[in-house]
PDB file of C-alpha atoms in Angstrom:
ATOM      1  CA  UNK A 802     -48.247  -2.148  42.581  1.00  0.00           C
ATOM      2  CA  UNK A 803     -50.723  -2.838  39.926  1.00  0.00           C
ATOM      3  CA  UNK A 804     -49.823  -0.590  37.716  1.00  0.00           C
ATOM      4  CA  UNK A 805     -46.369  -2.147  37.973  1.00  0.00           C
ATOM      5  CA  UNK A 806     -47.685  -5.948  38.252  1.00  0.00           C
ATOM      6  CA  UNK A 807     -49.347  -5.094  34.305  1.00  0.00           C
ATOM      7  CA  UNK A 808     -46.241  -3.722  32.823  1.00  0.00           C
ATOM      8  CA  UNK A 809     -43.491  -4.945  34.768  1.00  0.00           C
ATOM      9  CA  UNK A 810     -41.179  -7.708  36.076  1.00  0.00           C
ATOM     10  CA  UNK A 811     -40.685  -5.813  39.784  1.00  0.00           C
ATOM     11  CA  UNK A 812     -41.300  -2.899  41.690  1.00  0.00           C
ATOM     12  CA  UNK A 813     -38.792  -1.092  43.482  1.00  0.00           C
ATOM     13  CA  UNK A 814     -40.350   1.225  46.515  1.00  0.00           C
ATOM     14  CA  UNK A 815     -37.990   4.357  47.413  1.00  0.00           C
ATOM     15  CA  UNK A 816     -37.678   8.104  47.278  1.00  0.00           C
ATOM     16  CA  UNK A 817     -35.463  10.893  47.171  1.00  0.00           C
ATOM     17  CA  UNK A 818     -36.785  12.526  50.469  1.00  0.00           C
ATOM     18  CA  UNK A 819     -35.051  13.283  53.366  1.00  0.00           C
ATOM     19  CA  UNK A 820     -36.179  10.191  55.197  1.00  0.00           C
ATOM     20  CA  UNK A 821     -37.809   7.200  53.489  1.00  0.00           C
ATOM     21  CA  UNK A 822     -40.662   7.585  55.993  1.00  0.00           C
ATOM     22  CA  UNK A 823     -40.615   8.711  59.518  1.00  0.00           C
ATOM     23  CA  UNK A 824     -44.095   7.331  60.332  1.00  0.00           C
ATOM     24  CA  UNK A 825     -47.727   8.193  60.454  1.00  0.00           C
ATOM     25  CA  UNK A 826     -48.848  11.552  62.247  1.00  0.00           C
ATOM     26  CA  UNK A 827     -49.877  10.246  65.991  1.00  0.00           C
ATOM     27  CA  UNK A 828     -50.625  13.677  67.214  1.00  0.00           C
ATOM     28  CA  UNK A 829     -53.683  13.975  64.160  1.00  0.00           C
ATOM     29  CA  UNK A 830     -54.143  10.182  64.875  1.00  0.00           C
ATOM     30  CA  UNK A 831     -55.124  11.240  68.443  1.00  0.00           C
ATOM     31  CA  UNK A 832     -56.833  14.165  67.664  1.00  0.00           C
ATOM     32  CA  UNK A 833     -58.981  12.314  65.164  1.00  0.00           C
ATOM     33  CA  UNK A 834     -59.889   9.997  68.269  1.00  0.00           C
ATOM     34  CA  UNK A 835     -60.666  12.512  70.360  1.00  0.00           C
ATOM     35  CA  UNK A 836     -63.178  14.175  67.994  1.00  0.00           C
ATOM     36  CA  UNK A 837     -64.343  10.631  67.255  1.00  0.00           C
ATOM     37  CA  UNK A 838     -63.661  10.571  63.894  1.00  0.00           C
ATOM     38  CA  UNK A 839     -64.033   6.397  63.769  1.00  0.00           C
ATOM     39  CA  UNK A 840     -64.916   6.199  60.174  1.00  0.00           C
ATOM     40  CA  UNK A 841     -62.178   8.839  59.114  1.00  0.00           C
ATOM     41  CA  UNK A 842     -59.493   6.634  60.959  1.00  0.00           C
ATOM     42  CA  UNK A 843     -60.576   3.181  60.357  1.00  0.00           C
ATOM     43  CA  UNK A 844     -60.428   4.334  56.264  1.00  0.00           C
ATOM     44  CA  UNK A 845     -56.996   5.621  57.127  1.00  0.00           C
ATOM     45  CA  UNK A 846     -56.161   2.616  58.759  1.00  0.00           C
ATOM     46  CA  UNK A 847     -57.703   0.006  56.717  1.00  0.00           C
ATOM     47  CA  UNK A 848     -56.205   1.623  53.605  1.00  0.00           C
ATOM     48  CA  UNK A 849     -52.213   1.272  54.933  1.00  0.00           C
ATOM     49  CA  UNK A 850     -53.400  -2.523  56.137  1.00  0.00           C
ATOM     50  CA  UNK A 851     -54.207  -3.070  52.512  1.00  0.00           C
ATOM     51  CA  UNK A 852     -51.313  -1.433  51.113  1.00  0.00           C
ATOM     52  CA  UNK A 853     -49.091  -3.458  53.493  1.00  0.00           C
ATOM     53  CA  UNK A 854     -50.767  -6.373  51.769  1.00  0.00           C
ATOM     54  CA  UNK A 855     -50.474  -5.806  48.682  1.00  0.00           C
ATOM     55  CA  UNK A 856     -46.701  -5.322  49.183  1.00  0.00           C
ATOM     56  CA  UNK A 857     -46.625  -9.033  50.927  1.00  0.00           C
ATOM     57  CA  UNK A 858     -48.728 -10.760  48.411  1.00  0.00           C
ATOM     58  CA  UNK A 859     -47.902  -9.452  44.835  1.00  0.00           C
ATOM     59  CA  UNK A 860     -47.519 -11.428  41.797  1.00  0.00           C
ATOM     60  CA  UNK A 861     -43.792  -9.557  41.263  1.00  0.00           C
ATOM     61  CA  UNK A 862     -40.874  -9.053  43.590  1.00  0.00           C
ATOM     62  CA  UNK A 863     -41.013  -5.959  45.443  1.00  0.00           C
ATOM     63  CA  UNK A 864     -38.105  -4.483  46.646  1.00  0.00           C
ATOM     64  CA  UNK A 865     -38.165  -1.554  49.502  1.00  0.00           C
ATOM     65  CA  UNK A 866     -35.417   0.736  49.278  1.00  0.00           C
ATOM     66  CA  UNK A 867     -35.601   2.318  52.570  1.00  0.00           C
ATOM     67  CA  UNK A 868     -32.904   5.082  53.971  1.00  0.00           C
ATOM     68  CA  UNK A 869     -32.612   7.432  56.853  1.00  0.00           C
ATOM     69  CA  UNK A 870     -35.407   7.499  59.156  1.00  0.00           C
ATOM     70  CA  UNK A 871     -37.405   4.589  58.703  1.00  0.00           C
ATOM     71  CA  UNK A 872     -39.746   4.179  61.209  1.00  0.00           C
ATOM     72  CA  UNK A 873     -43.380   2.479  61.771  1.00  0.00           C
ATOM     73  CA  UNK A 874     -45.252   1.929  58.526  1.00  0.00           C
ATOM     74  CA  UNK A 875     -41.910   2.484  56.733  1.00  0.00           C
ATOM     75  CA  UNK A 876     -40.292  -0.809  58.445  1.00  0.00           C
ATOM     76  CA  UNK A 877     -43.451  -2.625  58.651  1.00  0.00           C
ATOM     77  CA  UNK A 878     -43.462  -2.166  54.157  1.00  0.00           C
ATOM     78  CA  UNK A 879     -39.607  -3.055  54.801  1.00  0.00           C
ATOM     79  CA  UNK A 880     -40.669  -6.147  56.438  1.00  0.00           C
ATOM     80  CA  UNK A 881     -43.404  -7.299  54.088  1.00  0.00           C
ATOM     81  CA  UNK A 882     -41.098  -7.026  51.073  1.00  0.00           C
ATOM     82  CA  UNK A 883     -39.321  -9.506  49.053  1.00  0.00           C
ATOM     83  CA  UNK A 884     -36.245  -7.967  49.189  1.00  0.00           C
ATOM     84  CA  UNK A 885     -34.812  -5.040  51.145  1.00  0.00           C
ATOM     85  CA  UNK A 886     -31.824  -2.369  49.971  1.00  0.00           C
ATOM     86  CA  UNK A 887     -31.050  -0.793  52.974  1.00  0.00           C
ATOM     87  CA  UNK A 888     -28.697   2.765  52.896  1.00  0.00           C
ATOM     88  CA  UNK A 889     -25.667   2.386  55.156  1.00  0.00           C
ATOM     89  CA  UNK A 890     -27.475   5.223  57.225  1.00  0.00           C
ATOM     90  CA  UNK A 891     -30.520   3.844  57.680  1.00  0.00           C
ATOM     91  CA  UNK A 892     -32.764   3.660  61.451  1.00  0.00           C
ATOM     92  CA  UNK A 893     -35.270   1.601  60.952  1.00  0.00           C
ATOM     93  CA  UNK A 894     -37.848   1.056  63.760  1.00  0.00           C
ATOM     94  CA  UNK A 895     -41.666   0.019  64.880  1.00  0.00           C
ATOM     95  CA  UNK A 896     -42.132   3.363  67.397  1.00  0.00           C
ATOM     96  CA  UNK A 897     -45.061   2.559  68.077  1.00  0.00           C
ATOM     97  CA  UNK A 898     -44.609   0.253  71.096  1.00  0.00           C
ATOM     98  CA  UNK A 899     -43.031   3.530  72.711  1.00  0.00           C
ATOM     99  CA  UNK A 900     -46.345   5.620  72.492  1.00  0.00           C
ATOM    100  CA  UNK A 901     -48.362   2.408  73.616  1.00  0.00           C
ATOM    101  CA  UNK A 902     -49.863   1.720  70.080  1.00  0.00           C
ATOM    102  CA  UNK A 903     -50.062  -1.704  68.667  1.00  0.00           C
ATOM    103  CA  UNK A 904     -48.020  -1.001  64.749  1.00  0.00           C
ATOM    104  CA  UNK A 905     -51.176  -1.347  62.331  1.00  0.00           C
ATOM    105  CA  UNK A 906     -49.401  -2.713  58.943  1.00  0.00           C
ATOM    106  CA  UNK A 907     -48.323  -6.035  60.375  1.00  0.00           C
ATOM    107  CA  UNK A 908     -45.413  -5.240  62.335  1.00  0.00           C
ATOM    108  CA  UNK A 909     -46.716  -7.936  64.633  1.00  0.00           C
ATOM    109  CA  UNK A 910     -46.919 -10.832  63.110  1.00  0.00           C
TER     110      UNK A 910
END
């Protein structure tokens, strides 16, 4: 996004992956909490808050161009965006409620 917020008008966030993004890993999430690895995941964690952010508050539109899976951090970009180009076939979600985790980007507010 700053790279983008130099040279250009927008910013349009996609990729040609099977799934725009199926969420984070909550198996190494849990295993990094187990081996109490607090600075490891709190840099993880901070750095997706500030990414989220920067999507939210940037001088130029950005548009997410989700498709397929889209679930946790994927939607909660999706829902920080300016604009949103969905795929007909897309399943967007916040998962996390349904492993009793609180989603981390701002899928809460």
């Amino acid at each position: 996004i700053d790279m983008a917020e130099k040279d250009y008008r927008a910013v349009v966030i996609g990729n040609d992956g099977a799934n725009f993004s199926a969420g984070a890993n909550v198996g190494m999430i849990f295993m990094m909490a187990v081996e109490q690895e607090w600075e490891e995941l709190n840099m993880a964690i901070r750095m997706f808050q500030n990414t989220s952010m920067r999507i939210r508050y940037s001088s130029i539109p950005v548009v997410v161009a989700p498709h397929n899976l889209t679930l946790g951090g994927g939607c909660e970009f999706s829902l920080h965006a300016d604009h949103v180009q969905l795929n007909a076939e897309t399943y967007m979600g916040l998962v996390e409620f349904g492993v009793g985790v609180i989603p981390g980007g701002g899928g809460t507010k």
